[in-house]
Short mmCIF file of C-alpha atoms in Angstrom, two decimals:
data_model
loop_
_atom_site.label_atom_id
_atom_site.label_comp_id
_atom_site.label_asym_id
_atom_site.label_seq_id
_atom_site.Cartn_x
_atom_site.Cartn_y
_atom_site.Cartn_z
CA MET A 26 -45.90 41.92 -29.83
CA ARG A 27 -44.62 40.44 -33.07
CA GLY A 28 -42.92 43.51 -34.50
CA TRP A 29 -41.19 46.74 -33.59
CA SER A 30 -43.84 49.17 -34.82
CA PRO A 31 -46.46 48.27 -32.15
CA LEU A 32 -43.83 48.60 -29.42
CA VAL A 33 -42.72 52.02 -30.67
CA GLU A 34 -46.33 53.18 -30.93
CA GLY A 35 -47.17 51.89 -27.45
CA PHE A 36 -44.15 53.61 -25.92
CA ALA A 37 -44.99 56.89 -27.66
CA ALA A 38 -48.56 56.61 -26.35
CA GLY A 39 -47.32 56.27 -22.77
CA LYS A 40 -48.30 52.63 -22.33
CA PHE A 41 -44.81 51.65 -21.14
CA ASN A 42 -42.40 53.24 -18.67
CA LEU A 43 -39.44 51.14 -19.79
CA VAL A 44 -38.77 49.59 -23.18
CA HIS A 45 -35.94 48.11 -25.15
CA LEU A 46 -35.65 49.38 -28.70
CA LEU A 47 -33.34 48.83 -31.63
CA LYS A 48 -30.55 51.36 -31.15
CA PRO A 49 -31.34 53.62 -34.17
CA ILE A 50 -35.05 53.89 -33.27
CA PRO A 51 -34.52 56.45 -30.46
CA VAL A 52 -32.49 58.59 -32.89
CA TRP A 53 -35.46 58.62 -35.26
CA MET A 54 -38.01 59.16 -32.46
CA ARG A 55 -36.18 62.07 -30.80
CA TYR A 56 -35.01 64.00 -33.84
CA ASN A 57 -37.69 63.19 -36.42
CA ASN A 58 -40.78 62.70 -34.25
CA ARG A 59 -39.66 65.06 -31.46
CA PHE A 60 -40.49 62.47 -28.80
CA PRO A 61 -38.51 62.90 -25.55
CA VAL A 62 -36.92 59.45 -25.51
CA LYS A 63 -33.68 58.84 -23.64
CA ILE A 64 -31.34 55.89 -24.04
CA MET A 65 -30.55 54.73 -20.52
CA ALA A 66 -28.30 51.71 -21.16
CA TRP A 67 -27.44 49.02 -23.65
CA ALA A 68 -29.47 45.84 -23.39
CA HIS A 69 -26.92 43.58 -25.07
CA THR A 70 -24.08 43.52 -27.57
CA ASN A 71 -23.71 41.38 -30.71
CA GLY A 72 -26.54 38.83 -30.71
CA SER A 73 -27.52 39.06 -34.40
CA GLY A 74 -26.64 37.49 -37.71
CA LEU A 75 -27.49 37.12 -41.38
CA VAL A 76 -28.81 33.70 -42.40
CA VAL A 77 -29.49 32.47 -45.94
CA GLY A 78 -32.00 29.92 -47.17
CA LYS A 79 -31.17 26.39 -48.19
CA HIS A 80 -32.64 27.15 -51.63
CA THR A 81 -29.77 29.59 -52.28
CA ASP A 82 -26.15 28.88 -53.10
CA VAL A 83 -24.91 32.05 -51.39
CA THR A 84 -21.56 31.67 -49.63
CA ASP A 85 -20.59 35.32 -49.11
CA PHE A 86 -22.05 38.82 -49.34
CA SER A 87 -21.13 39.22 -52.99
CA GLY A 88 -23.48 36.33 -53.79
CA LEU A 89 -26.50 38.25 -52.50
CA GLY A 90 -26.93 40.21 -55.74
CA GLY A 91 -30.49 39.91 -57.06
CA LYS A 92 -31.75 38.51 -53.75
CA GLN A 93 -34.57 39.46 -51.36
CA ILE A 94 -33.55 40.08 -47.74
CA ALA A 95 -35.79 40.81 -44.75
CA VAL A 96 -34.81 43.26 -42.01
CA PRO A 97 -36.75 43.77 -38.76
CA PHE A 98 -37.12 47.58 -39.03
CA TRP A 99 -35.70 50.30 -41.25
CA TYR A 100 -34.10 51.99 -38.25
CA SER A 101 -32.15 49.02 -36.95
CA MET A 102 -28.55 47.97 -36.46
CA HIS A 103 -29.38 45.08 -38.76
CA ASN A 104 -30.23 47.35 -41.67
CA ILE A 105 -27.17 49.52 -41.03
CA LEU A 106 -24.71 46.62 -40.84
CA LEU A 107 -26.28 44.74 -43.74
CA GLN A 108 -26.01 47.76 -46.02
CA TYR A 109 -22.45 48.43 -44.87
CA ALA A 110 -21.50 44.87 -45.86
CA LEU A 111 -23.40 45.03 -49.16
CA ARG A 112 -21.73 48.29 -50.20
CA ARG A 113 -18.32 46.91 -49.28
CA SER A 114 -19.13 43.91 -51.50
CA GLY A 115 -20.00 46.05 -54.52
CA LEU A 116 -23.78 45.69 -54.20
CA THR A 117 -26.53 48.31 -54.03
CA PRO A 118 -29.30 48.08 -51.41
CA VAL A 119 -32.71 48.99 -52.86
CA ILE A 120 -36.32 49.06 -51.72
CA LYS A 121 -38.60 47.86 -54.50
CA GLY A 122 -42.16 46.61 -54.56
CA GLU A 123 -43.28 43.08 -55.28
CA GLY A 124 -42.84 42.22 -58.92
CA GLU A 125 -40.35 44.98 -59.67
CA ALA A 126 -37.19 43.87 -61.43
CA ILE A 127 -34.02 43.60 -59.35
CA ALA A 128 -30.69 44.03 -61.10
CA ALA A 129 -27.83 41.60 -60.59
CA ASN A 130 -25.94 44.16 -58.50
CA GLU A 131 -28.97 45.09 -56.38
CA VAL A 132 -30.30 43.60 -53.16
CA ASN A 133 -33.95 44.23 -52.36
CA LEU A 134 -34.84 44.90 -48.74
CA ARG A 135 -38.17 44.55 -46.96
CA VAL A 136 -39.31 44.92 -43.38
CA MET A 137 -40.66 41.79 -41.73
CA GLY A 138 -41.50 40.91 -38.14
CA PRO A 139 -38.84 38.60 -36.67
CA PRO A 140 -41.24 35.71 -35.92
CA GLU A 141 -42.30 35.70 -39.58
CA MET A 142 -38.76 35.40 -40.92
CA PRO A 143 -37.96 31.68 -40.42
CA PRO A 144 -41.18 30.40 -42.06
CA ALA A 145 -40.80 32.92 -44.91
CA LEU A 146 -37.24 31.68 -45.50
CA ALA A 147 -38.28 28.04 -45.34
CA ALA A 148 -40.95 28.75 -47.97
CA ALA A 149 -38.41 30.61 -50.16
CA LYS A 150 -40.48 33.81 -50.00
CA ILE A 151 -37.22 35.55 -49.05
CA ASP A 152 -33.63 34.52 -49.67
CA ALA A 153 -32.10 35.70 -46.40
CA TYR A 154 -32.84 37.63 -43.26
CA ILE A 155 -30.85 39.58 -40.71
CA VAL A 156 -32.22 39.79 -37.19
CA ALA A 157 -31.49 39.39 -33.50
CA GLU A 158 -31.55 36.08 -31.69
CA PRO A 159 -33.21 33.69 -31.13
CA PHE A 160 -34.54 33.87 -34.68
CA ASN A 161 -31.19 33.07 -36.30
CA ALA A 162 -30.83 29.96 -34.17
CA LEU A 163 -34.47 29.10 -34.85
CA GLY A 164 -33.81 29.40 -38.58
CA GLU A 165 -30.75 27.17 -38.33
CA LEU A 166 -32.56 24.46 -36.39
CA LYS A 167 -36.05 24.60 -37.88
CA ALA A 168 -35.93 26.28 -41.30
CA GLY A 169 -32.77 24.93 -42.92
CA ALA A 170 -31.05 28.31 -42.68
CA ARG A 171 -27.28 28.71 -42.80
CA MET A 172 -25.44 31.42 -40.92
CA LEU A 173 -23.64 33.59 -43.46
CA ARG A 174 -22.12 36.02 -40.96
CA PHE A 175 -22.51 37.07 -37.36
CA THR A 176 -22.93 40.84 -37.07
CA GLY A 177 -20.62 40.89 -34.05
CA ASP A 178 -17.92 39.58 -36.40
CA ILE A 179 -18.34 42.70 -38.57
CA TRP A 180 -18.67 45.35 -35.85
CA LYS A 181 -16.92 44.21 -32.71
CA ASN A 182 -19.29 44.21 -29.72
CA HIS A 183 -21.83 46.44 -31.42
CA PRO A 184 -24.95 47.56 -29.59
CA CYS A 185 -28.21 46.04 -30.78
CA CYS A 186 -31.10 46.87 -28.45
CA VAL A 187 -31.03 49.64 -25.89
CA VAL A 188 -33.00 50.37 -22.72
CA CYS A 189 -35.12 53.50 -23.08
CA MET A 190 -37.36 55.75 -21.00
CA ASN A 191 -39.33 58.95 -21.47
CA GLU A 192 -37.11 61.88 -20.46
CA ASP A 193 -39.95 63.41 -18.45
CA LEU A 194 -40.02 60.30 -16.25
CA THR A 195 -36.27 60.37 -15.59
CA SER A 196 -36.48 63.97 -14.35
CA THR A 197 -39.61 63.59 -12.18
CA ARG A 198 -39.04 60.11 -10.69
CA LYS A 199 -35.31 60.07 -10.05
CA GLU A 200 -35.25 57.55 -7.21
CA TRP A 201 -37.45 55.13 -9.15
CA THR A 202 -35.31 55.58 -12.26
CA GLN A 203 -32.13 54.78 -10.34
CA LYS A 204 -33.67 51.65 -8.86
CA VAL A 205 -34.75 50.51 -12.31
CA MET A 206 -31.27 51.05 -13.71
CA ASN A 207 -29.73 49.19 -10.77
CA ALA A 208 -31.99 46.25 -11.63
CA VAL A 209 -31.07 46.46 -15.34
CA VAL A 210 -27.36 46.36 -14.51
CA ARG A 211 -27.78 43.44 -12.11
CA ALA A 212 -29.75 41.55 -14.76
CA ALA A 213 -27.05 42.17 -17.36
CA ILE A 214 -24.36 40.86 -15.01
CA TYR A 215 -26.43 37.76 -14.25
CA ALA A 216 -27.14 37.09 -17.93
CA SER A 217 -23.46 37.52 -18.80
CA GLN A 218 -22.41 35.01 -16.17
CA ASN A 219 -25.27 32.48 -16.54
CA LYS A 220 -26.16 32.21 -20.22
CA LYS A 221 -27.35 28.60 -20.18
CA GLU A 222 -29.57 29.13 -17.16
CA VAL A 223 -30.98 32.32 -18.63
CA ALA A 224 -31.66 30.49 -21.90
CA ARG A 225 -33.80 27.95 -20.09
CA LEU A 226 -35.64 30.64 -18.12
CA LEU A 227 -36.49 32.55 -21.28
CA SER A 228 -37.61 29.50 -23.28
CA LYS A 229 -41.05 27.94 -23.28
CA ASP A 230 -39.47 25.03 -21.37
CA GLY A 231 -38.78 27.51 -18.56
CA GLU A 232 -40.79 30.64 -17.82
CA GLY A 233 -42.05 31.05 -21.37
CA TYR A 234 -40.86 34.57 -22.15
CA LEU A 235 -39.96 33.36 -25.65
CA PRO A 236 -42.17 31.00 -27.69
CA VAL A 237 -39.29 28.69 -28.58
CA THR A 238 -37.70 25.66 -26.96
CA GLU A 239 -34.67 25.63 -24.69
CA ASP A 240 -32.33 24.15 -27.31
CA VAL A 241 -33.03 27.09 -29.64
CA VAL A 242 -32.43 29.77 -27.00
CA GLU A 243 -29.33 28.02 -25.67
CA ARG A 244 -27.89 27.91 -29.18
CA ALA A 245 -28.76 31.58 -29.62
CA MET A 246 -26.91 32.53 -26.44
CA THR A 247 -23.93 30.18 -26.40
CA HIS A 248 -23.15 28.53 -29.74
CA TYR A 249 -20.28 30.53 -31.24
CA ASP A 250 -17.71 27.89 -32.09
CA VAL A 251 -14.99 28.46 -34.67
CA ALA A 252 -15.02 24.71 -35.29
CA ASP A 253 -18.58 25.02 -36.61
CA TYR A 254 -18.55 28.52 -38.09
CA GLY A 255 -14.93 29.12 -39.10
CA ALA A 256 -14.89 27.10 -42.31
CA SER A 257 -18.05 28.81 -43.60
CA LYS A 258 -16.53 32.18 -42.64
CA ALA A 259 -19.50 33.14 -40.48
CA ILE A 260 -16.75 33.88 -37.93
CA GLN A 261 -13.65 35.53 -39.38
CA HIS A 262 -12.43 37.45 -36.34
CA ALA A 263 -12.22 34.85 -33.60
CA ASP A 264 -9.41 36.87 -32.06
CA TRP A 265 -11.95 39.54 -31.08
CA GLY A 266 -13.03 37.25 -28.25
CA ASN A 267 -16.72 38.14 -28.20
CA GLY A 268 -19.61 35.75 -27.77
CA ARG A 269 -22.66 35.09 -29.88
CA ILE A 270 -24.41 37.49 -27.52
CA ASP A 271 -22.92 39.43 -24.64
CA PHE A 272 -24.30 41.70 -21.95
CA GLN A 273 -22.84 44.95 -20.76
CA PRO A 274 -24.95 48.07 -20.14
CA TRP A 275 -22.56 51.02 -20.65
CA PRO A 276 -23.68 53.10 -23.70
CA TYR A 277 -20.35 54.01 -25.28
CA PRO A 278 -20.55 57.48 -26.90
CA SER A 279 -18.23 56.37 -29.71
CA ALA A 280 -20.83 53.84 -30.87
CA THR A 281 -23.64 56.39 -30.88
CA LYS A 282 -21.55 58.73 -33.02
CA LEU A 283 -20.79 55.96 -35.50
CA ILE A 284 -24.47 55.02 -35.74
CA VAL A 285 -25.53 58.58 -36.55
CA GLU A 286 -22.90 58.75 -39.28
CA ALA A 287 -23.97 55.35 -40.67
CA MET A 288 -27.66 56.25 -40.67
CA ASN A 289 -26.89 58.97 -43.21
CA GLU A 290 -25.63 56.28 -45.60
CA THR A 291 -28.42 53.77 -45.01
CA VAL A 292 -31.36 53.36 -47.37
CA VAL A 293 -34.74 53.42 -45.61
CA SER A 294 -38.34 54.00 -46.56
CA GLY A 295 -39.75 57.42 -45.62
CA ASP A 296 -38.43 60.91 -44.98
CA THR A 297 -34.83 61.05 -43.76
CA THR A 298 -34.21 64.80 -43.95
CA PHE A 299 -33.90 64.95 -40.14
CA LEU A 300 -30.59 63.08 -40.42
CA SER A 301 -28.84 65.65 -42.61
CA GLY A 302 -28.44 68.21 -39.84
CA LEU A 303 -27.60 65.84 -37.00
CA ASP A 304 -24.22 66.29 -35.37
CA PRO A 305 -22.93 62.94 -34.02
CA ASP A 306 -21.22 64.58 -31.04
CA PHE A 307 -24.41 66.42 -30.09
CA VAL A 308 -26.52 63.28 -30.39
CA ALA A 309 -24.12 61.29 -28.19
CA LYS A 310 -24.55 63.92 -25.46
CA ASP A 311 -28.23 64.72 -25.93
CA LEU A 312 -29.84 61.34 -26.63
CA VAL A 313 -28.17 59.30 -23.90
CA ASP A 314 -28.50 59.67 -20.12
CA TYR A 315 -25.22 58.42 -18.66
CA ASP A 316 -25.74 59.33 -15.01
CA TYR A 317 -28.12 56.64 -13.79
CA VAL A 318 -26.39 53.75 -15.52
CA LYS A 319 -22.94 54.90 -14.44
CA ALA A 320 -24.07 55.08 -10.81
CA ALA A 321 -25.41 51.54 -11.12
CA LEU A 322 -22.22 50.28 -12.77
CA GLU A 323 -20.10 51.77 -10.04
CA LYS A 324 -22.31 50.05 -7.47
CA TYR A 325 -22.02 46.69 -9.26
CA PRO A 326 -18.47 46.53 -10.72
CA GLU A 327 -18.82 42.89 -11.85
CA TRP A 328 -20.07 44.23 -15.19
CA LYS A 329 -16.42 44.71 -16.14
CA ASN A 330 -16.03 40.92 -16.33
CA ASP A 331 -18.10 40.68 -19.52
CA PRO A 332 -15.83 39.79 -22.47
CA SER A 333 -16.96 42.91 -24.34
CA VAL A 334 -15.49 45.23 -21.68
CA ASN A 335 -11.89 46.35 -21.26
CA PRO A 336 -11.52 46.29 -17.45
CA GLY A 337 -8.52 48.63 -17.64
CA ASP A 338 -10.57 51.39 -19.30
CA PRO A 339 -14.21 50.26 -19.08
CA PHE A 340 -15.95 53.53 -19.98
CA ALA A 341 -14.16 54.18 -23.29
CA ARG A 342 -13.39 52.17 -26.39
CA GLU A 343 -12.48 52.40 -30.05
CA GLU A 344 -15.04 51.14 -32.56
CA VAL A 345 -13.80 48.33 -34.81
CA LEU A 346 -15.48 47.42 -38.12
CA ALA A 347 -14.08 44.91 -40.58
CA LEU A 348 -15.83 42.91 -43.24
#
């Protein structure tokens, strides 16, 4: 699948028992579409960035005025964080059709499948894109893209994709659900501790789960050096200690609450009236199933070794955003 819409549609049609979705998608599915989705765990933290084309002279967010930027889905962490940064930089996110005039203080957004982003940037059909890895690394290595900012350097250890199931399944197949979540937690621990090996396995030089070479996936998972990204200010909070991508499964309620609040400020295409009555505290309790993942985390305590986790208080945290 080359985009998020087919995955969402397939999950809603019952074609999949387990999916990973962009974190805001389950909010939209449960409270707008009334689909009984449950977030079961986080798939990874950080792991995204905003890259700009070599045809631009953009060096910071304020330089994005009048530009065209691709996002992977309206209901995505990428769209939320991009618009947060644009507003903080005095710019206005808009959604305009092809050929419509864009003011100097506006930034036009469009949805594009992640695999289409690097070639579109290389051809100057867009000026920038924000997406999850490995497409940022692919853009850097193959499309002349330059990393403007890592999203994990704006929102410390933010969730990106989440593991989801149909709520009916979690209530009728409890033993199976627990075994699945045990496997998810074990996989997260392994990925956290073996990023280079996992990069090879995922690449087309390994098991071929991703249609890109090992060097691209390894860069996507490990290359987060201040020596390379500090001068360009793609990394401005090196003291946060996170990686380019990290793996810890606990779905912090504080992050869910922040996302619901941010979704109310984010421009998207389509009806958003469902958001106006959503209570962040209610959503954090209703949308997420904490029981299965917590049982798995208690069985496999090595998850606390991920750099995104405070081992002294692993099940709670304070959200940190700074542009």
